[in-house]
mmCIF file of C-alpha atoms in Angstrom:
data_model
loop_
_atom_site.group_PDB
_atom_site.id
_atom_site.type_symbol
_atom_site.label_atom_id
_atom_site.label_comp_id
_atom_site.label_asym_id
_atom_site.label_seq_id
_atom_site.Cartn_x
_atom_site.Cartn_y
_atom_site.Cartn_z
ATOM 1 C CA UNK A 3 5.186 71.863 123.060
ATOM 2 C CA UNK A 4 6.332 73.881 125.911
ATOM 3 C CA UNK A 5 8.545 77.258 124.261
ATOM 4 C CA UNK A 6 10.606 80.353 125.402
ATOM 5 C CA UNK A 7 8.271 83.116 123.132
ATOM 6 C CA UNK A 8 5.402 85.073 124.208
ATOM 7 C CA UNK A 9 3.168 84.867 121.120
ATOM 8 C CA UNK A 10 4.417 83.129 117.470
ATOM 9 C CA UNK A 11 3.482 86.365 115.810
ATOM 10 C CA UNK A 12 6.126 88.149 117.338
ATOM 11 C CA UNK A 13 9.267 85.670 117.704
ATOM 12 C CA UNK A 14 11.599 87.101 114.915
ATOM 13 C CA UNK A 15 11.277 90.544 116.369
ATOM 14 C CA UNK A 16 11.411 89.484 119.939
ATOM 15 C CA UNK A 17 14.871 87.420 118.737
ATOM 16 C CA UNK A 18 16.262 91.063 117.382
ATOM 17 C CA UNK A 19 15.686 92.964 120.213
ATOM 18 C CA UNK A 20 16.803 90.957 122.464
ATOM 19 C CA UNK A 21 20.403 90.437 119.889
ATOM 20 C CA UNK A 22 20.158 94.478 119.755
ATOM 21 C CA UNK A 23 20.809 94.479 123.414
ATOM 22 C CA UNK A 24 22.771 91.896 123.754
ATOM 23 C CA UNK A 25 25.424 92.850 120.655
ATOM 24 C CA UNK A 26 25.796 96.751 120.696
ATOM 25 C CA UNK A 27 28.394 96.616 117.891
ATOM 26 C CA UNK A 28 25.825 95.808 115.512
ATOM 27 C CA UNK A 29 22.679 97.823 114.328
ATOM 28 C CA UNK A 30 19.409 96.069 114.233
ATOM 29 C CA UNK A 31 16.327 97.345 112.734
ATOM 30 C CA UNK A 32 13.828 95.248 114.497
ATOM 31 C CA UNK A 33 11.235 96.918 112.230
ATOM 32 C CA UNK A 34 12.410 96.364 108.881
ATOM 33 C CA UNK A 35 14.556 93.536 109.509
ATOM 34 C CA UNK A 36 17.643 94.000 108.763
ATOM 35 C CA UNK A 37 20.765 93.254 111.138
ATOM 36 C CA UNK A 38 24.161 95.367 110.115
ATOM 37 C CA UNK A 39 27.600 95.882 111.392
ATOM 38 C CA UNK A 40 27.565 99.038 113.127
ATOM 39 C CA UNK A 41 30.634 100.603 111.580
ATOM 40 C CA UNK A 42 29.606 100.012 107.985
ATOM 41 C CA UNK A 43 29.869 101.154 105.651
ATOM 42 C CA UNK A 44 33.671 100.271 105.348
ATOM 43 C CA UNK A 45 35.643 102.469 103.561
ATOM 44 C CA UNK A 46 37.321 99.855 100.510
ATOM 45 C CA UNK A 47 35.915 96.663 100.832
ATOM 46 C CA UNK A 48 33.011 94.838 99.610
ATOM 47 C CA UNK A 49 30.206 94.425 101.376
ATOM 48 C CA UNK A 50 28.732 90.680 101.767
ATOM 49 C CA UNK A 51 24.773 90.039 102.450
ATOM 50 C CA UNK A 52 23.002 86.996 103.475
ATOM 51 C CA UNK A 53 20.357 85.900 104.927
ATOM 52 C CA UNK A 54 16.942 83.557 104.844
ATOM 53 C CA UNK A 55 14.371 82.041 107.103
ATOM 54 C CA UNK A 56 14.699 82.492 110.350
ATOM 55 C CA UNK A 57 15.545 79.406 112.822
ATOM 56 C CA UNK A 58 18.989 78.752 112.117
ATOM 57 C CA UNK A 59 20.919 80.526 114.302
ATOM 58 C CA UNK A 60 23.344 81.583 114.485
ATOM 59 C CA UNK A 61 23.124 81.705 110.711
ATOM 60 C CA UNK A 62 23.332 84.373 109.514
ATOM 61 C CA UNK A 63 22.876 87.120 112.019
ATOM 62 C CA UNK A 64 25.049 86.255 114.257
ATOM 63 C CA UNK A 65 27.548 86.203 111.503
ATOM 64 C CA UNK A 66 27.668 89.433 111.000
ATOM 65 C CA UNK A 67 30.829 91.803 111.404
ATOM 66 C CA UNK A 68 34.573 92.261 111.021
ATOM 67 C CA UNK A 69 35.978 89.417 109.170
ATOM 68 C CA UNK A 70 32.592 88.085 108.147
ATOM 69 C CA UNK A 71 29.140 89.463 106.624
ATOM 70 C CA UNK A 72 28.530 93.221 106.603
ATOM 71 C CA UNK A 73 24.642 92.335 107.268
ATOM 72 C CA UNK A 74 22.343 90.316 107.067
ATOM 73 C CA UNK A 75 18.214 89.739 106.786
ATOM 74 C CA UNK A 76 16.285 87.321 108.714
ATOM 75 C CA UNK A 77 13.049 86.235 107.089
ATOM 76 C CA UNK A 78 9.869 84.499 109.438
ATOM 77 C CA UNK A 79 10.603 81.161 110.976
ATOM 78 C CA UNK A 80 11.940 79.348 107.789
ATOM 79 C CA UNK A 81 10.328 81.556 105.274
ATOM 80 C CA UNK A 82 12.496 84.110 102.942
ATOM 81 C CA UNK A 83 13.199 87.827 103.845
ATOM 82 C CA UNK A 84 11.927 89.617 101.124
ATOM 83 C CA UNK A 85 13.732 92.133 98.237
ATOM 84 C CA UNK A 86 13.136 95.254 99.885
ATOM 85 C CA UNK A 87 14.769 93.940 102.990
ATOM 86 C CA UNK A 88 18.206 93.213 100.882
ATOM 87 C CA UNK A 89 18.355 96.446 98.615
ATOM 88 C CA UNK A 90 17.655 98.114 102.448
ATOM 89 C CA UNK A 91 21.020 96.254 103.425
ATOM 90 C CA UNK A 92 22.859 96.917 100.412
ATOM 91 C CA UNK A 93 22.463 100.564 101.009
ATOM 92 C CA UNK A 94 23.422 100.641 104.591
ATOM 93 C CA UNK A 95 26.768 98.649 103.455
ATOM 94 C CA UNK A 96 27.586 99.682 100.347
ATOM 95 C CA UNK A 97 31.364 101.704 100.385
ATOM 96 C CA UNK A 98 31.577 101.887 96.675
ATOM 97 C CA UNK A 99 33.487 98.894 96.288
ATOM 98 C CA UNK A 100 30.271 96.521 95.390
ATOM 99 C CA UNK A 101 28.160 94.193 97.420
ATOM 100 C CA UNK A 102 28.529 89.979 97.008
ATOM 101 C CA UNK A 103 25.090 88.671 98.005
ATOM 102 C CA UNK A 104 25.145 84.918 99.625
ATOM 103 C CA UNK A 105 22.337 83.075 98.571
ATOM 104 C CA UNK A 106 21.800 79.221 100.161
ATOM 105 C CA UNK A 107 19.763 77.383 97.198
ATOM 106 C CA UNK A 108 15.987 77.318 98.286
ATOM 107 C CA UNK A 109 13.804 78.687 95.712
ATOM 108 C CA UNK A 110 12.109 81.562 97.768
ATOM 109 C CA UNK A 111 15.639 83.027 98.670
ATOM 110 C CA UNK A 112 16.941 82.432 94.909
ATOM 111 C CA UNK A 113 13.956 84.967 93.651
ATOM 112 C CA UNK A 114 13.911 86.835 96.512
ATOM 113 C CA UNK A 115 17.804 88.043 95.820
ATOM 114 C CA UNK A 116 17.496 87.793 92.513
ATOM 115 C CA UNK A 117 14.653 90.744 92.554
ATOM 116 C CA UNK A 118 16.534 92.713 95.388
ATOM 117 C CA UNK A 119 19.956 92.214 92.866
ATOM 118 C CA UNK A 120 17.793 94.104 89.956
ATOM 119 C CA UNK A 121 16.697 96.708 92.287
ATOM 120 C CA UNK A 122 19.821 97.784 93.911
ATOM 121 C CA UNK A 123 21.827 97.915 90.620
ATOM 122 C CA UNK A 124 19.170 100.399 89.481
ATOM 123 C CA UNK A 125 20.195 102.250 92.536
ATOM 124 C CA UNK A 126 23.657 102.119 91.614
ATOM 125 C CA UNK A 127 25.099 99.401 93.875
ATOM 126 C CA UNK A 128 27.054 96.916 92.215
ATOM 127 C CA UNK A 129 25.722 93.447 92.838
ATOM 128 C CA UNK A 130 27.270 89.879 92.832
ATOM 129 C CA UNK A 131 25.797 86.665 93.643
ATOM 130 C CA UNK A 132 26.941 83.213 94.871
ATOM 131 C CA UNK A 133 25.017 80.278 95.149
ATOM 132 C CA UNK A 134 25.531 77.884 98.180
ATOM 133 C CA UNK A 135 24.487 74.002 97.079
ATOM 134 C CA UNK A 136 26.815 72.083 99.502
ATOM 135 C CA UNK A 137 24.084 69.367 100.276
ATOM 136 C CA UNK A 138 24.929 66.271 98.730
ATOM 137 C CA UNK A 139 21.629 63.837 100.085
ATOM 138 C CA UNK A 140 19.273 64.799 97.490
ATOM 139 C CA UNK A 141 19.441 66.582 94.179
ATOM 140 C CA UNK A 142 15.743 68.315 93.936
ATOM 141 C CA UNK A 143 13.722 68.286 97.295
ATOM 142 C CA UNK A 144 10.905 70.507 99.095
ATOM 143 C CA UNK A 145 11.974 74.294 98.265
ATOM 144 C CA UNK A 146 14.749 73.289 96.124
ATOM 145 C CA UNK A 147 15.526 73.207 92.435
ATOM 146 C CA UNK A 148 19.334 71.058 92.655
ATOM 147 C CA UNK A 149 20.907 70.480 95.756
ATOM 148 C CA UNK A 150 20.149 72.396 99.310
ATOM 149 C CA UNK A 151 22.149 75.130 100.824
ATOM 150 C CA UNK A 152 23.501 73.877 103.911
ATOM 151 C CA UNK A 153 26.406 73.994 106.471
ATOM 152 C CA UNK A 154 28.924 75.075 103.542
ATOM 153 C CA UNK A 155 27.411 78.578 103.967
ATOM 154 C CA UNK A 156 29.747 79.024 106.842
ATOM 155 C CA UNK A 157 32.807 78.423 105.055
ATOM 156 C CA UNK A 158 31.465 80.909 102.412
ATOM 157 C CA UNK A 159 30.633 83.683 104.737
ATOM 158 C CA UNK A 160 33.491 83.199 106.727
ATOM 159 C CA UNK A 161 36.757 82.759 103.662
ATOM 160 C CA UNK A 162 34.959 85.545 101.669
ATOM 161 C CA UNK A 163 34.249 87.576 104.693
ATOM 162 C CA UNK A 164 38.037 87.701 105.354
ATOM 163 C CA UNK A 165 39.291 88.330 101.466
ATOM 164 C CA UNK A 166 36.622 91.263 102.043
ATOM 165 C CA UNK A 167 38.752 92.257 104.928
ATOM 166 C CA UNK A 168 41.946 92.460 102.985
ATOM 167 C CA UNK A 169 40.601 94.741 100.649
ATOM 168 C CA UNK A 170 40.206 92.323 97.517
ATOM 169 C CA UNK A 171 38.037 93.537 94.416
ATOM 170 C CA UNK A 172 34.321 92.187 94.214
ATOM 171 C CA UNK A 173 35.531 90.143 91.594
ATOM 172 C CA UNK A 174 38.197 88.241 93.752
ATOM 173 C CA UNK A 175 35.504 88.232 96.715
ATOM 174 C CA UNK A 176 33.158 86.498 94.448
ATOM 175 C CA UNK A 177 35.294 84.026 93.090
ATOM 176 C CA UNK A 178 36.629 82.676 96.111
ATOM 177 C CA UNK A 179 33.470 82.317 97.371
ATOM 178 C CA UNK A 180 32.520 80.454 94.365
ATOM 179 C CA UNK A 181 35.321 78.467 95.141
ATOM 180 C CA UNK A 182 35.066 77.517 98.691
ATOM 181 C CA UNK A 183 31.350 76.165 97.929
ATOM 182 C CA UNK A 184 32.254 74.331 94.955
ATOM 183 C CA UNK A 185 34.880 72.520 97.202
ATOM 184 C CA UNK A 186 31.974 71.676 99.699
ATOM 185 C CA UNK A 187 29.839 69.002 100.478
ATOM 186 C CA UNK A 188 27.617 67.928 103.561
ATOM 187 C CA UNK A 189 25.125 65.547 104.600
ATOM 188 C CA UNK A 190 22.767 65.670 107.856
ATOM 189 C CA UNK A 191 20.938 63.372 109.771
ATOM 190 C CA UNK A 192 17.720 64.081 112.324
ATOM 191 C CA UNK A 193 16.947 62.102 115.240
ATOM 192 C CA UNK A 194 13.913 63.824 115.808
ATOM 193 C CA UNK A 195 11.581 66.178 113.813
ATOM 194 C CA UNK A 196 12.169 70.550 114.712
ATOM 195 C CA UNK A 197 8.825 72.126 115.755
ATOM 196 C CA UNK A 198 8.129 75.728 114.216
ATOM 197 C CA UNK A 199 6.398 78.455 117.079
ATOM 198 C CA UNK A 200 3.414 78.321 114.511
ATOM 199 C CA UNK A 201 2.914 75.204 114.092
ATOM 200 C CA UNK A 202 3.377 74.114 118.075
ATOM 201 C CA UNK A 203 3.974 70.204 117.301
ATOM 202 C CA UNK A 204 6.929 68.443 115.058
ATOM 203 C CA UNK A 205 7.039 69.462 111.115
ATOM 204 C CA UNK A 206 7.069 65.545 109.992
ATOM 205 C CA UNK A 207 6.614 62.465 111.687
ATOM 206 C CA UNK A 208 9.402 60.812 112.801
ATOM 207 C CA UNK A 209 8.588 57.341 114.974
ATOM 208 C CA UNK A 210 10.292 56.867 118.089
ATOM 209 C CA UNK A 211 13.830 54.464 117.199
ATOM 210 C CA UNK A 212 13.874 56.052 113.781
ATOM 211 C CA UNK A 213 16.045 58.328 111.842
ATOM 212 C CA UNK A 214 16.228 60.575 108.895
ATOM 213 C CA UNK A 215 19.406 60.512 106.624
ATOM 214 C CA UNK A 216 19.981 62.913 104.609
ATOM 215 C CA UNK A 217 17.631 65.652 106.286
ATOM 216 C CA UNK A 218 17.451 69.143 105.054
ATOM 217 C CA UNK A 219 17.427 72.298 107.567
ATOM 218 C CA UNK A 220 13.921 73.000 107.517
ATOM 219 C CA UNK A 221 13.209 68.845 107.624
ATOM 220 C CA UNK A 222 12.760 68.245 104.224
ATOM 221 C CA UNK A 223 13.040 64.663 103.767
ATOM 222 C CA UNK A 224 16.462 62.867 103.443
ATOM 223 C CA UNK A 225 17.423 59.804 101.493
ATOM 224 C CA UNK A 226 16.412 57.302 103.404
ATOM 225 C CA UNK A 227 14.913 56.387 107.174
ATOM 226 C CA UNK A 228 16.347 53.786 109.362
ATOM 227 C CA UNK A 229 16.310 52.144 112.655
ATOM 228 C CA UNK A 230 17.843 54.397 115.297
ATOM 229 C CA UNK A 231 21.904 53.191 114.622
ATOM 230 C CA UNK A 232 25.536 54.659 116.766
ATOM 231 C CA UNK A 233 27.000 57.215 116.101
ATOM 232 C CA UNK A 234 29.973 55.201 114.747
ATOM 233 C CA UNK A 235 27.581 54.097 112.061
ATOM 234 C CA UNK A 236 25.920 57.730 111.719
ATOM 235 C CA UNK A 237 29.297 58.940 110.783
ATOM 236 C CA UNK A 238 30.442 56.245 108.767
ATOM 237 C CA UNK A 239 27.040 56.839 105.951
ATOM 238 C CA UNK A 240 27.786 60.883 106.207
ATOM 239 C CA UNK A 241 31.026 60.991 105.676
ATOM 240 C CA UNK A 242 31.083 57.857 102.724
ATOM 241 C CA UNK A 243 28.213 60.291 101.377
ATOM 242 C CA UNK A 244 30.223 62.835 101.285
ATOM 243 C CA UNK A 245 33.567 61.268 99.726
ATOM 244 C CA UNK A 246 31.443 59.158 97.405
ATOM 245 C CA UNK A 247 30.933 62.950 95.981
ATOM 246 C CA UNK A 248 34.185 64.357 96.164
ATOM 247 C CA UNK A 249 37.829 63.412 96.330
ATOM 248 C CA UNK A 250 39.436 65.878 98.249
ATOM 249 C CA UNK A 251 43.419 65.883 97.133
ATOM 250 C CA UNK A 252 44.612 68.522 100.082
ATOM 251 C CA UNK A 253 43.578 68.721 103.459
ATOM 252 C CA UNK A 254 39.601 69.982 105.165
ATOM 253 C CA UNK A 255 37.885 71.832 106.777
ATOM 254 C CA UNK A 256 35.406 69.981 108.692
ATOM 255 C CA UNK A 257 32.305 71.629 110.343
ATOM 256 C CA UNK A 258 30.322 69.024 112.795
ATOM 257 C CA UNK A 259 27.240 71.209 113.274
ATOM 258 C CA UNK A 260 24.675 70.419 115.819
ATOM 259 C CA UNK A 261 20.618 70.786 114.471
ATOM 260 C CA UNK A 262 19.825 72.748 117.507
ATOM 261 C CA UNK A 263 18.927 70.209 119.857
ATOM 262 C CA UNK A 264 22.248 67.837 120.429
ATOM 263 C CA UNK A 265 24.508 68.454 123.343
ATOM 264 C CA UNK A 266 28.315 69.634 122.983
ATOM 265 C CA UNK A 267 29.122 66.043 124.891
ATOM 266 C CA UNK A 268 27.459 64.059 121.738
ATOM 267 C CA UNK A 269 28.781 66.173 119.199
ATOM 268 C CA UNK A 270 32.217 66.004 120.184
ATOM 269 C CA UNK A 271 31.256 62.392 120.266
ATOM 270 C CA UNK A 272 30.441 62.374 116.837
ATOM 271 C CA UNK A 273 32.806 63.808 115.597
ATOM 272 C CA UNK A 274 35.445 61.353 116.945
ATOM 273 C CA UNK A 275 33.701 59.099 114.683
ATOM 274 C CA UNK A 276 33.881 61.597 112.016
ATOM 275 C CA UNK A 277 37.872 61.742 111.903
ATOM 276 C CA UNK A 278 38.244 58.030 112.081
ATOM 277 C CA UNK A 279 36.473 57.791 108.661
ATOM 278 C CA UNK A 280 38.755 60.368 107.351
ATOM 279 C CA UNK A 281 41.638 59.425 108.622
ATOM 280 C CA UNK A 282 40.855 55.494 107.447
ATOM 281 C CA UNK A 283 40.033 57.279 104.026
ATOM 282 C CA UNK A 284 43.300 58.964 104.255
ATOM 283 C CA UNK A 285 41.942 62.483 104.046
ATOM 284 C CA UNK A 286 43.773 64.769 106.170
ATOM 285 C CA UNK A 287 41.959 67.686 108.525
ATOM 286 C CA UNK A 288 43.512 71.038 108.464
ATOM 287 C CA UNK A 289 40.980 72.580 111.225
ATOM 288 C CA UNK A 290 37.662 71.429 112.929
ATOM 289 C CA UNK A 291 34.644 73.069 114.133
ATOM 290 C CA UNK A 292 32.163 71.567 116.367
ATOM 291 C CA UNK A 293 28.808 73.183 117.864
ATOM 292 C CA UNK A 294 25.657 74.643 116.719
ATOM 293 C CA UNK A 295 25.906 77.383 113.562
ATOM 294 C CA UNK A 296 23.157 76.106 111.210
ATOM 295 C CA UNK A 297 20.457 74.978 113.267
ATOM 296 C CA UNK A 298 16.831 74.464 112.737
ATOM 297 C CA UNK A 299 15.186 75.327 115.729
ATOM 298 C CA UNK A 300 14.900 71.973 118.295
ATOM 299 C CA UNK A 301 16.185 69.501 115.428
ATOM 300 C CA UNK A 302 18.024 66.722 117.368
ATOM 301 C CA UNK A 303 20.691 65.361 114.606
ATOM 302 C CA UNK A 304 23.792 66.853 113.393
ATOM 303 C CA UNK A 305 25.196 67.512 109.960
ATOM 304 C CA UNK A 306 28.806 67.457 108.526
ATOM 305 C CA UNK A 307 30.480 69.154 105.877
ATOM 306 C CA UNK A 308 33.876 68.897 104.191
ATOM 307 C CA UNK A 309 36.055 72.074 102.317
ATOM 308 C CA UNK A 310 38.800 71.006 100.447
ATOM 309 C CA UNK A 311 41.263 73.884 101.051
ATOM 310 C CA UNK A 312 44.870 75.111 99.042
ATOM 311 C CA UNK A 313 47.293 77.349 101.402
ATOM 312 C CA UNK A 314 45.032 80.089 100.599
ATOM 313 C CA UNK A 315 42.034 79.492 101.640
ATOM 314 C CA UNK A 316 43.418 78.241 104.709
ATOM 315 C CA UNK A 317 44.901 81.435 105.425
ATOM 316 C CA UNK A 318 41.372 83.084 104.716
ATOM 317 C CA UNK A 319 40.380 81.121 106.877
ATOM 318 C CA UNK A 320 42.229 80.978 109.764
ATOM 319 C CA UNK A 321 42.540 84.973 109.419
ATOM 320 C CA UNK A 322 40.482 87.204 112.394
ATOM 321 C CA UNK A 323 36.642 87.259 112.729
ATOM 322 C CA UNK A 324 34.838 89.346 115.507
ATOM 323 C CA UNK A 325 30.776 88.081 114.995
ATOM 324 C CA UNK A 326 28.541 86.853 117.681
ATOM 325 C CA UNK A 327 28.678 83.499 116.732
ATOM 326 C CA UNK A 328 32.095 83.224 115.387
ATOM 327 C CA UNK A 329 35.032 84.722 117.086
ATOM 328 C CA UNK A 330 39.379 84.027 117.166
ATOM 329 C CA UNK A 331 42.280 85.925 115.931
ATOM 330 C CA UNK A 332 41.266 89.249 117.482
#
């Protein structure tokens, strides 16, 4: 497989420096991994944390700054950044006001914050924690105790990011991020397999004319393979997934997020299809996001995910963000 590194070893911190020079309004510690908005910490908010494997970009470094995450800590290529990493973060972003941690559900980054929670609440930093578990395709899967962590993470970082913003108490921060996951659900589908800079060759075997419904971010296996089908049909099992889950009485948000590999031209493609099932399901869009924000590496597929959102969290939502990879209202 032919790849834009030097050597595997040194991908991850090759991928920070070259974000250091690219974004000077962050701070990244190439060393001990760690990627922070430069101006923290800010004076009266909460400070929100993610982070995981790396290979999902832009999750969740190039989520980080005004409006959004305060930092964030990229593991290896799908592996978990480890405790010392986090409690590093939550002292660089820590005002006072208390740190939310944003965790997506794969048991390495569940321990891994769990341990880093411990340790920075014997430092003194006050320490919340909100599970992402969006995925609706499986229940229990590779890495995963209950459902994956998926595209909903965006809505999370970005509607808690901006009630940060405003100055709301950790409390308030951590329940509407609470709420914005429990009113999500995705699905994704692969049309062919990702290939990790270690490994050099596809993750799983997926034939030629085949699919994988139901895919996880690092390819975990879905619900079912099938014959190669449209993309009319490709929307019409994601979003009937999804619904069959939840029965959204306002309007959505709807993220149509690319794996890493699909052109804009197909995913706007897609999600054409995508709003014809809604609208023939009578669920009404309140905004819509299409491109690549939760990758995994050269994944060719796309996943979708639905927020049911009140006036509120529409507002959060639509309020300004000034990240790398996510960017209006300023």
């Amino acid at each position: 497989m032919k790849m834009l590194i030097n050597v595997p070893e040194t991908v991850v911190a090759d991928a920070l420096r070259g974000m250091a020079a690219a974004h000077p309004e962050l701070t990244v510690d190439v060393e001990n991994r760690v990627i922070v908005r430069r101006d923290a910490p800010v004076a009266g908010q909460v400070a929100l944390i993610s982070g995981g494997g790396s290979g999902h970009e832009p999750l969740h470094g190039g989520f980080v700054g005004p409006g959004m995450l305060s930092a964030a800590c990229p593991g290896e290529v799908f592996t978990s950044p480890v405790p010392d990493q986090m409690v590093r973060a939550a002292a660089a972003v820590d005002s006072g006001a208390g740190v939310l941690f944003i965790v997506k559900n794969y048991t390495g980054d569940v321990l891994n914050f769990d341990m880093a929670a411990e340790l920075a609440e014997d430092e003194g930093i006050q320490v919340a924690k909100v599970l992402v578990n969006d995925d609706v395709a499986v229940t229990d899967s590779l890495y995963t105790a209950g459902r994956r962590g998926t595209g909903a993470t965006l809505f999370v970082e970005k509607i808690a990011g901006a009630a940060a913003a405003e100055g709301q108490p950790l409390e308030r921060v951590e329940a509407v991020a609470r709420q914005v996951n429990e009113n999500s659900r995705s699905f994704g589908v692969a049309l062919s397999a990702c290939t990790t800079p270690a490994k050099g060759s596809p993750t799983f075997d997926l034939p030629a004319g085949e699919l994988e419904l139901g895919v996880g971010i690092h390819g975990e296996p879905g619900r079912e393979r099938r014959a190669m089908m449209t993309s009319r049909e490709i929307a019409d099992f994601s979003v009937h997934a999804i619904l069959d889950d939840m029965s959204p009485r306002n309007p959505v948000l709807v993220l149509v997020n690319g794996m890493g590999a699909t052109p804009l031209l197909e995913l706007y493609g897609f999600n054409a299809e995508v709003q014809r099932v809604l609208a023939d399901r009578g669920v009404a869009v309140a905004r819509t996001l299409v491109g690549n924000y939760v990758t995994s590496l050269d994944m060719a597929g796309a996943s979708v995910t639905l927020c049911q959102v009140d006036e509120e969290l529409l507002r959060l939502w639509d309020a300004p963000v000034r990240t790398p990879g996510l960017r209006w209202g300023v």
